[in-house]
C-alpha cells in the first residue's frame, strides 16, 4: 500500500470517528428524559378561633413555637361575659328567693319584693318598647336591616315575657304558694343554675388553648385587637400528619395504584429517597383536564390528585418542600 492509499484510509477513519462522535452526542442530547412527577409536602393545619367576642389581652406564644395540646395560647378580655355572669348570678339569687318564698309562704316583705320585681320588669318593658319603636321607625326608612329590627323585637318580647313572669310571681305571693307554685319556683332555680353553667363555659372560653400538638405558623391577632366571635387568632401546623401531594395527568401516572409503595425524593434533603404509600387518587375538576386540539389520534386527558403518606418519619421534612417521583 503506497503513501497515498494510507492517507486515504486514515482520512476515512477520521471521518467515521467524527460521524460516530456526532451520532453519539446527538443520541445523548435527544434521548428522552426519564419521566418525573413533581409535587410538594403538605400537612394538616388547624385555624384556632375564639368563641367569645372581646379584646386580645395576652398572647402567650410566638410564631415558630412548638405547643402541646391544651396549652394556653391567648387570653381574650370580655367585659360582656363578666356582665352576663353577674346577671346570671343575680337571676339565680332571685330564683332562690322565689323558691324560699314558695316553700315558706309569702310574707308582707316578700309580697313587697315581688311587687318591686314586677315594677322593675315593667320598666324594662317600657325601655324595650321605646327601643323597638325607634328601630322600627328606622327600619321603615330603610336605615337599619331587618335582622337588627328582629333582634330588638325579640328583646322587647323577652322583656314582656319577663314582666309577665314577674307579675305571676307577685300574684302567687299574694295568693299563697301551692304545690304547682313550688314546682315552678324550683324550675326557675334550675333554669338559673343552667344559665350559670352556660356563662361559666363562656368564661372558660376566654382562654384559647391548642387543639393539638404542633407548631404555631401564623398569628393573625395582636395584643389589644378587638375580635368577634369566630375570628381566626392563629394557625397551628400538625407536624405528625404530613403527606405528599401530586397533580398528575392520567397518561403520566404510570401504573400507580392506591396501596402501592414508591420511593420519593426530597431535593431539599439530598439524594436519598423515602418510601411513601399511595393512599388516595382523586380526579381533579374539569379545569385541570387537558383538552385535545385534534380529532384524529388525540383525546382529552384528565388530571388526578395523588396523596402519598410516608411510611416512616422523615427528619427535617417541612410543608412546602418539593417532592419528586422518578420513573424506574
Tab-separated table of C-alpha atoms in Angstrom:
chain	number	residue	atom	x	y	z
A	1	UNK	CA	0.000	0.000	0.000
A	2	UNK	CA	1.521	3.272	-1.105
A	3	UNK	CA	1.536	6.503	0.825
A	4	UNK	CA	-1.495	7.998	-0.913
A	5	UNK	CA	-3.646	4.987	-0.077
A	6	UNK	CA	-2.633	5.119	3.558
A	7	UNK	CA	-3.601	8.766	3.728
A	8	UNK	CA	-6.976	7.946	2.177
A	9	UNK	CA	-7.744	5.234	4.734
A	10	UNK	CA	-6.635	7.466	7.581
A	11	UNK	CA	-8.958	10.225	6.303
A	12	UNK	CA	-11.851	7.774	6.032
A	13	UNK	CA	-11.192	6.608	9.609
A	14	UNK	CA	-11.140	10.159	10.902
A	15	UNK	CA	-14.425	10.929	9.104
A	16	UNK	CA	-16.030	7.789	10.508
A	17	UNK	CA	-14.791	8.659	14.000
A	18	UNK	CA	-16.240	12.172	13.711
A	19	UNK	CA	-19.556	10.783	12.459
A	20	UNK	CA	-19.638	8.330	15.366
A	21	UNK	CA	-18.911	11.059	17.903
A	22	UNK	CA	-21.578	13.338	16.393
A	23	UNK	CA	-24.105	10.483	16.352
A	24	UNK	CA	-23.369	9.561	19.958
A	25	UNK	CA	-23.608	13.173	21.050
A	26	UNK	CA	-26.911	13.615	19.247
A	27	UNK	CA	-28.321	10.431	20.763
A	28	UNK	CA	-27.340	11.574	24.242
A	29	UNK	CA	-28.768	15.047	23.685
A	30	UNK	CA	-32.010	13.921	22.069
A	31	UNK	CA	-32.816	10.841	24.102
A	32	UNK	CA	-35.993	11.295	26.179
A	33	UNK	CA	-35.550	12.292	29.803
A	34	UNK	CA	-36.882	9.811	32.364
A	35	UNK	CA	-40.416	10.675	33.454
A	36	UNK	CA	-40.510	12.562	36.717
A	37	UNK	CA	-43.562	13.518	38.821
A	38	UNK	CA	-43.186	16.658	40.903
A	39	UNK	CA	-45.318	17.508	43.920
A	40	UNK	CA	-44.927	19.043	47.336
A	41	UNK	CA	-45.116	18.272	51.042
A	42	UNK	CA	-48.363	19.138	52.841
A	43	UNK	CA	-49.512	18.877	56.459
A	44	UNK	CA	-52.689	19.337	58.486
A	45	UNK	CA	-53.162	22.920	59.624
A	46	UNK	CA	-55.656	23.998	62.269
A	47	UNK	CA	-57.053	27.503	62.439
A	48	UNK	CA	-57.567	28.498	66.069
A	49	UNK	CA	-60.536	30.826	66.578
A	50	UNK	CA	-62.189	32.395	69.586
A	51	UNK	CA	-65.689	31.564	70.784
A	52	UNK	CA	-66.493	34.777	72.649
A	53	UNK	CA	-66.026	38.361	71.414
A	54	UNK	CA	-63.602	40.607	73.216
A	55	UNK	CA	-60.182	42.200	73.149
A	56	UNK	CA	-56.923	40.255	72.915
A	57	UNK	CA	-55.308	40.785	76.298
A	58	UNK	CA	-52.356	38.366	76.222
A	59	UNK	CA	-50.715	36.176	73.570
A	60	UNK	CA	-48.578	33.536	75.246
A	61	UNK	CA	-46.830	32.062	72.178
A	62	UNK	CA	-44.757	33.202	69.218
A	63	UNK	CA	-44.637	32.145	65.577
A	64	UNK	CA	-42.467	29.064	65.171
A	65	UNK	CA	-43.033	27.922	68.761
A	66	UNK	CA	-43.908	24.282	69.426
A	67	UNK	CA	-47.003	23.732	71.581
A	68	UNK	CA	-48.771	20.778	73.152
A	69	UNK	CA	-52.491	20.035	73.021
A	70	UNK	CA	-54.226	22.004	75.774
A	71	UNK	CA	-51.540	24.688	76.105
A	72	UNK	CA	-52.922	28.186	76.635
A	73	UNK	CA	-52.284	30.280	73.529
A	74	UNK	CA	-54.049	33.554	74.274
A	75	UNK	CA	-56.448	35.257	76.674
A	76	UNK	CA	-59.448	37.282	75.499
A	77	UNK	CA	-60.702	40.015	77.828
A	78	UNK	CA	-64.507	40.122	77.560
A	79	UNK	CA	-66.338	42.505	79.942
A	80	UNK	CA	-69.593	41.372	78.352
A	81	UNK	CA	-69.043	37.854	79.699
A	82	UNK	CA	-68.374	39.232	83.177
A	83	UNK	CA	-71.583	41.234	82.960
A	84	UNK	CA	-73.534	38.170	81.866
A	85	UNK	CA	-72.127	36.251	84.813
A	86	UNK	CA	-73.302	38.964	87.195
A	87	UNK	CA	-76.742	38.865	85.597
A	88	UNK	CA	-76.874	35.080	85.819
A	89	UNK	CA	-75.898	35.110	89.483
A	90	UNK	CA	-78.463	37.788	90.206
A	91	UNK	CA	-81.103	35.726	88.433
A	92	UNK	CA	-80.152	32.687	90.495
A	93	UNK	CA	-80.375	34.678	93.703
A	94	UNK	CA	-83.799	35.900	92.673
A	95	UNK	CA	-84.873	32.360	91.796
A	96	UNK	CA	-83.626	31.081	95.142
A	97	UNK	CA	-85.604	33.792	96.891
A	98	UNK	CA	-88.712	32.855	94.959
A	99	UNK	CA	-88.218	29.215	95.841
A	100	UNK	CA	-87.805	30.019	99.537
A	101	UNK	CA	-90.911	32.143	99.455
A	102	UNK	CA	-92.880	29.350	97.807
A	103	UNK	CA	-91.729	26.851	100.381
A	104	UNK	CA	-92.271	29.033	103.464
A	105	UNK	CA	-95.267	31.012	102.338
A	106	UNK	CA	-95.302	34.636	101.406
A	107	UNK	CA	-94.701	37.366	103.972
A	108	UNK	CA	-95.511	41.003	103.581
A	109	UNK	CA	-91.890	41.793	102.845
A	110	UNK	CA	-91.823	39.071	100.186
A	111	UNK	CA	-95.004	40.328	98.639
A	112	UNK	CA	-93.496	43.788	98.509
A	113	UNK	CA	-90.348	42.399	96.960
A	114	UNK	CA	-92.325	40.546	94.295
A	115	UNK	CA	-94.167	43.733	93.538
A	116	UNK	CA	-90.896	45.620	93.131
A	117	UNK	CA	-89.577	42.935	90.769
A	118	UNK	CA	-92.725	43.279	88.730
A	119	UNK	CA	-92.388	47.051	88.592
A	120	UNK	CA	-88.746	46.705	87.618
A	121	UNK	CA	-89.718	44.342	84.817
A	122	UNK	CA	-92.364	46.801	83.689
A	123	UNK	CA	-89.714	49.498	83.403
A	124	UNK	CA	-87.715	47.109	81.267
A	125	UNK	CA	-90.731	46.614	79.030
A	126	UNK	CA	-91.136	50.371	78.611
A	127	UNK	CA	-87.481	50.808	77.675
A	128	UNK	CA	-87.572	47.840	75.289
A	129	UNK	CA	-90.770	49.154	73.681
A	130	UNK	CA	-89.230	52.565	73.075
A	131	UNK	CA	-86.131	50.955	71.572
A	132	UNK	CA	-88.292	48.779	69.355
A	133	UNK	CA	-90.374	51.756	68.184
A	134	UNK	CA	-87.207	53.698	67.297
A	135	UNK	CA	-85.677	50.794	65.375
A	136	UNK	CA	-88.999	50.077	63.644
A	137	UNK	CA	-89.101	53.701	62.513
A	138	UNK	CA	-85.541	53.447	61.197
A	139	UNK	CA	-86.392	50.152	59.521
A	140	UNK	CA	-89.374	51.747	57.779
A	141	UNK	CA	-86.957	54.364	56.463
A	142	UNK	CA	-84.605	51.549	55.359
A	143	UNK	CA	-81.838	52.804	57.648
A	144	UNK	CA	-81.351	49.559	59.607
A	145	UNK	CA	-81.528	45.941	58.499
A	146	UNK	CA	-84.378	43.533	59.116
A	147	UNK	CA	-82.095	41.448	61.306
A	148	UNK	CA	-81.484	44.383	63.645
A	149	UNK	CA	-85.221	45.068	63.801
A	150	UNK	CA	-85.871	41.385	64.585
A	151	UNK	CA	-83.252	41.400	67.357
A	152	UNK	CA	-84.785	44.442	69.038
A	153	UNK	CA	-88.263	42.956	68.646
A	154	UNK	CA	-87.064	39.756	70.290
A	155	UNK	CA	-85.634	41.771	73.183
A	156	UNK	CA	-88.936	43.567	73.558
A	157	UNK	CA	-90.883	40.332	73.568
A	158	UNK	CA	-88.459	38.879	76.094
A	159	UNK	CA	-88.964	41.902	78.335
A	160	UNK	CA	-92.736	41.461	78.098
A	161	UNK	CA	-92.374	37.799	78.982
A	162	UNK	CA	-90.163	38.698	81.937
A	163	UNK	CA	-92.709	41.228	83.147
A	164	UNK	CA	-95.494	38.679	82.822
A	165	UNK	CA	-93.464	36.187	84.806
A	166	UNK	CA	-92.786	38.792	87.495
A	167	UNK	CA	-96.481	39.618	87.631
A	168	UNK	CA	-97.297	35.940	88.044
A	169	UNK	CA	-94.827	35.701	90.889
A	170	UNK	CA	-96.423	38.679	92.565
A	171	UNK	CA	-99.886	37.138	92.199
A	172	UNK	CA	-98.590	33.911	93.678
A	173	UNK	CA	-97.154	35.768	96.636
A	174	UNK	CA	-100.463	37.432	97.258
A	175	UNK	CA	-102.481	34.242	96.866
A	176	UNK	CA	-100.120	31.967	98.759
A	177	UNK	CA	-97.993	29.206	97.318
A	178	UNK	CA	-99.461	25.957	96.079
A	179	UNK	CA	-97.672	22.780	95.082
A	180	UNK	CA	-97.618	23.893	91.469
A	181	UNK	CA	-96.125	27.201	92.563
A	182	UNK	CA	-93.410	25.408	94.469
A	183	UNK	CA	-92.568	23.306	91.424
A	184	UNK	CA	-92.466	26.414	89.261
A	185	UNK	CA	-90.123	28.106	91.723
A	186	UNK	CA	-87.858	25.072	91.713
A	187	UNK	CA	-87.867	25.142	87.905
A	188	UNK	CA	-86.745	28.775	87.989
A	189	UNK	CA	-83.871	27.802	90.248
A	190	UNK	CA	-82.872	25.029	87.846
A	191	UNK	CA	-83.104	27.448	84.923
A	192	UNK	CA	-80.901	29.960	86.739
A	193	UNK	CA	-78.359	27.236	87.517
A	194	UNK	CA	-78.320	26.301	83.828
A	195	UNK	CA	-77.649	29.928	82.933
A	196	UNK	CA	-74.757	29.967	85.403
A	197	UNK	CA	-73.247	26.863	83.791
A	198	UNK	CA	-73.669	28.346	80.326
A	199	UNK	CA	-71.952	31.600	81.216
A	200	UNK	CA	-69.235	29.680	83.066
A	201	UNK	CA	-68.451	27.872	79.806
A	202	UNK	CA	-68.077	31.260	78.113
A	203	UNK	CA	-65.765	32.405	80.903
A	204	UNK	CA	-63.542	29.381	80.296
A	205	UNK	CA	-63.594	30.020	76.542
A	206	UNK	CA	-61.772	33.306	77.088
A	207	UNK	CA	-58.632	31.195	77.388
A	208	UNK	CA	-57.782	29.927	73.879
A	209	UNK	CA	-55.998	26.571	74.003
A	210	UNK	CA	-54.139	24.465	71.446
A	211	UNK	CA	-56.319	21.774	69.819
A	212	UNK	CA	-53.336	19.522	69.101
A	213	UNK	CA	-49.579	19.161	69.315
A	214	UNK	CA	-47.910	21.247	66.637
A	215	UNK	CA	-46.126	24.392	65.611
A	216	UNK	CA	-47.523	27.911	65.578
A	217	UNK	CA	-47.107	29.104	61.988
A	218	UNK	CA	-49.123	32.337	61.865
A	219	UNK	CA	-50.514	34.727	64.465
A	220	UNK	CA	-53.214	36.936	62.972
A	221	UNK	CA	-54.227	38.968	66.025
A	222	UNK	CA	-52.131	41.328	68.074
A	223	UNK	CA	-52.434	42.430	71.666
A	224	UNK	CA	-55.342	44.861	72.206
A	225	UNK	CA	-57.041	43.851	68.924
A	226	UNK	CA	-60.828	43.720	69.150
A	227	UNK	CA	-62.119	40.457	67.658
A	228	UNK	CA	-65.562	38.996	67.110
A	229	UNK	CA	-66.925	35.505	67.572
A	230	UNK	CA	-65.155	33.004	65.322
A	231	UNK	CA	-62.332	35.353	64.354
A	232	UNK	CA	-59.103	33.481	63.489
A	233	UNK	CA	-56.385	34.110	66.037
A	234	UNK	CA	-53.559	31.844	64.846
A	235	UNK	CA	-52.681	28.721	62.836
A	236	UNK	CA	-51.152	25.540	64.235
A	237	UNK	CA	-49.372	23.060	61.968
A	238	UNK	CA	-49.680	19.406	62.961
A	239	UNK	CA	-46.257	18.027	62.010
A	240	UNK	CA	-47.355	14.483	62.884
A	241	UNK	CA	-49.795	14.449	59.955
A	242	UNK	CA	-47.627	15.023	56.876
A	243	UNK	CA	-48.132	13.746	53.321
A	244	UNK	CA	-47.067	14.288	49.698
A	245	UNK	CA	-49.473	15.667	47.122
A	246	UNK	CA	-49.084	15.383	43.353
A	247	UNK	CA	-51.244	16.672	40.488
A	248	UNK	CA	-50.623	14.284	37.583
A	249	UNK	CA	-52.069	13.799	34.110
A	250	UNK	CA	-53.567	10.352	33.735
A	251	UNK	CA	-51.167	9.411	30.924
A	252	UNK	CA	-48.231	10.048	33.289
A	253	UNK	CA	-49.485	8.087	36.281
A	254	UNK	CA	-47.517	5.079	35.101
A	255	UNK	CA	-49.483	2.348	36.851
A	256	UNK	CA	-49.558	3.937	40.306
A	257	UNK	CA	-52.398	2.445	42.375
A	258	UNK	CA	-53.754	3.006	45.897
A	259	UNK	CA	-51.808	0.924	48.374
A	260	UNK	CA	-48.635	0.914	46.276
A	261	UNK	CA	-45.373	1.975	47.953
A	262	UNK	CA	-42.997	4.126	45.891
A	263	UNK	CA	-39.754	5.955	46.551
A	264	UNK	CA	-39.981	9.728	46.905
A	265	UNK	CA	-37.020	12.085	46.776
A	266	UNK	CA	-36.938	15.382	48.671
A	267	UNK	CA	-34.374	17.595	46.886
A	268	UNK	CA	-34.060	19.831	49.940
A	269	UNK	CA	-32.905	16.811	51.987
A	270	UNK	CA	-30.436	15.447	49.444
A	271	UNK	CA	-30.363	12.495	47.045
A	272	UNK	CA	-31.832	9.964	49.459
A	273	UNK	CA	-35.285	8.557	48.687
A	274	UNK	CA	-38.012	7.719	51.178
A	275	UNK	CA	-40.812	5.132	50.939
A	276	UNK	CA	-44.348	6.508	50.704
A	277	UNK	CA	-47.680	4.762	50.271
A	278	UNK	CA	-50.305	5.895	47.771
A	279	UNK	CA	-53.443	6.385	49.892
A	280	UNK	CA	-55.745	8.281	47.550
A	281	UNK	CA	-56.193	9.023	43.837
A	282	UNK	CA	-58.936	11.504	43.003
A	283	UNK	CA	-59.865	13.007	39.658
A	284	UNK	CA	-59.495	16.771	39.691
A	285	UNK	CA	-62.111	19.246	38.458
A	286	UNK	CA	-62.725	19.839	34.769
A	287	UNK	CA	-60.477	22.906	34.702
A	288	UNK	CA	-57.499	20.563	35.166
A	289	UNK	CA	-58.376	18.481	32.092
A	290	UNK	CA	-56.024	18.715	29.095
A	291	UNK	CA	-58.224	19.210	26.017
A	292	UNK	CA	-57.274	17.636	22.686
A	293	UNK	CA	-56.857	20.117	19.812
A	294	UNK	CA	-57.166	17.480	17.073
A	295	UNK	CA	-59.930	14.991	16.456
A	296	UNK	CA	-57.651	12.399	14.882
A	297	UNK	CA	-55.484	10.367	17.249
A	298	UNK	CA	-55.849	12.564	20.341
A	299	UNK	CA	-58.184	12.557	23.327
A	300	UNK	CA	-58.885	14.605	26.434
A	301	UNK	CA	-56.637	13.742	29.376
A	302	UNK	CA	-57.878	14.075	32.969
A	303	UNK	CA	-55.652	15.158	35.843
A	304	UNK	CA	-55.577	13.277	39.141
A	305	UNK	CA	-54.724	14.415	42.658
A	306	UNK	CA	-52.446	11.842	44.310
A	307	UNK	CA	-51.872	11.630	48.052
A	308	UNK	CA	-48.889	9.679	49.372
A	309	UNK	CA	-48.155	9.181	53.066
A	310	UNK	CA	-44.575	8.470	54.268
A	311	UNK	CA	-44.273	5.031	55.825
A	312	UNK	CA	-41.629	6.282	58.242
A	313	UNK	CA	-40.720	9.543	59.941
A	314	UNK	CA	-38.541	11.833	57.813
A	315	UNK	CA	-36.283	14.120	59.786
A	316	UNK	CA	-36.178	17.691	58.538
A	317	UNK	CA	-39.315	17.366	56.395
A	318	UNK	CA	-41.243	20.624	56.149
A	319	UNK	CA	-44.522	21.510	54.399
A	320	UNK	CA	-43.934	23.240	51.083
A	321	UNK	CA	-40.804	21.265	50.181
A	322	UNK	CA	-40.662	19.782	46.682
A	323	UNK	CA	-41.222	16.040	46.336
A	324	UNK	CA	-40.175	14.011	43.270
A	325	UNK	CA	-41.093	10.542	41.978
A	326	UNK	CA	-38.771	9.294	39.237
A	327	UNK	CA	-39.848	6.594	36.801
A	328	UNK	CA	-37.926	3.376	37.187
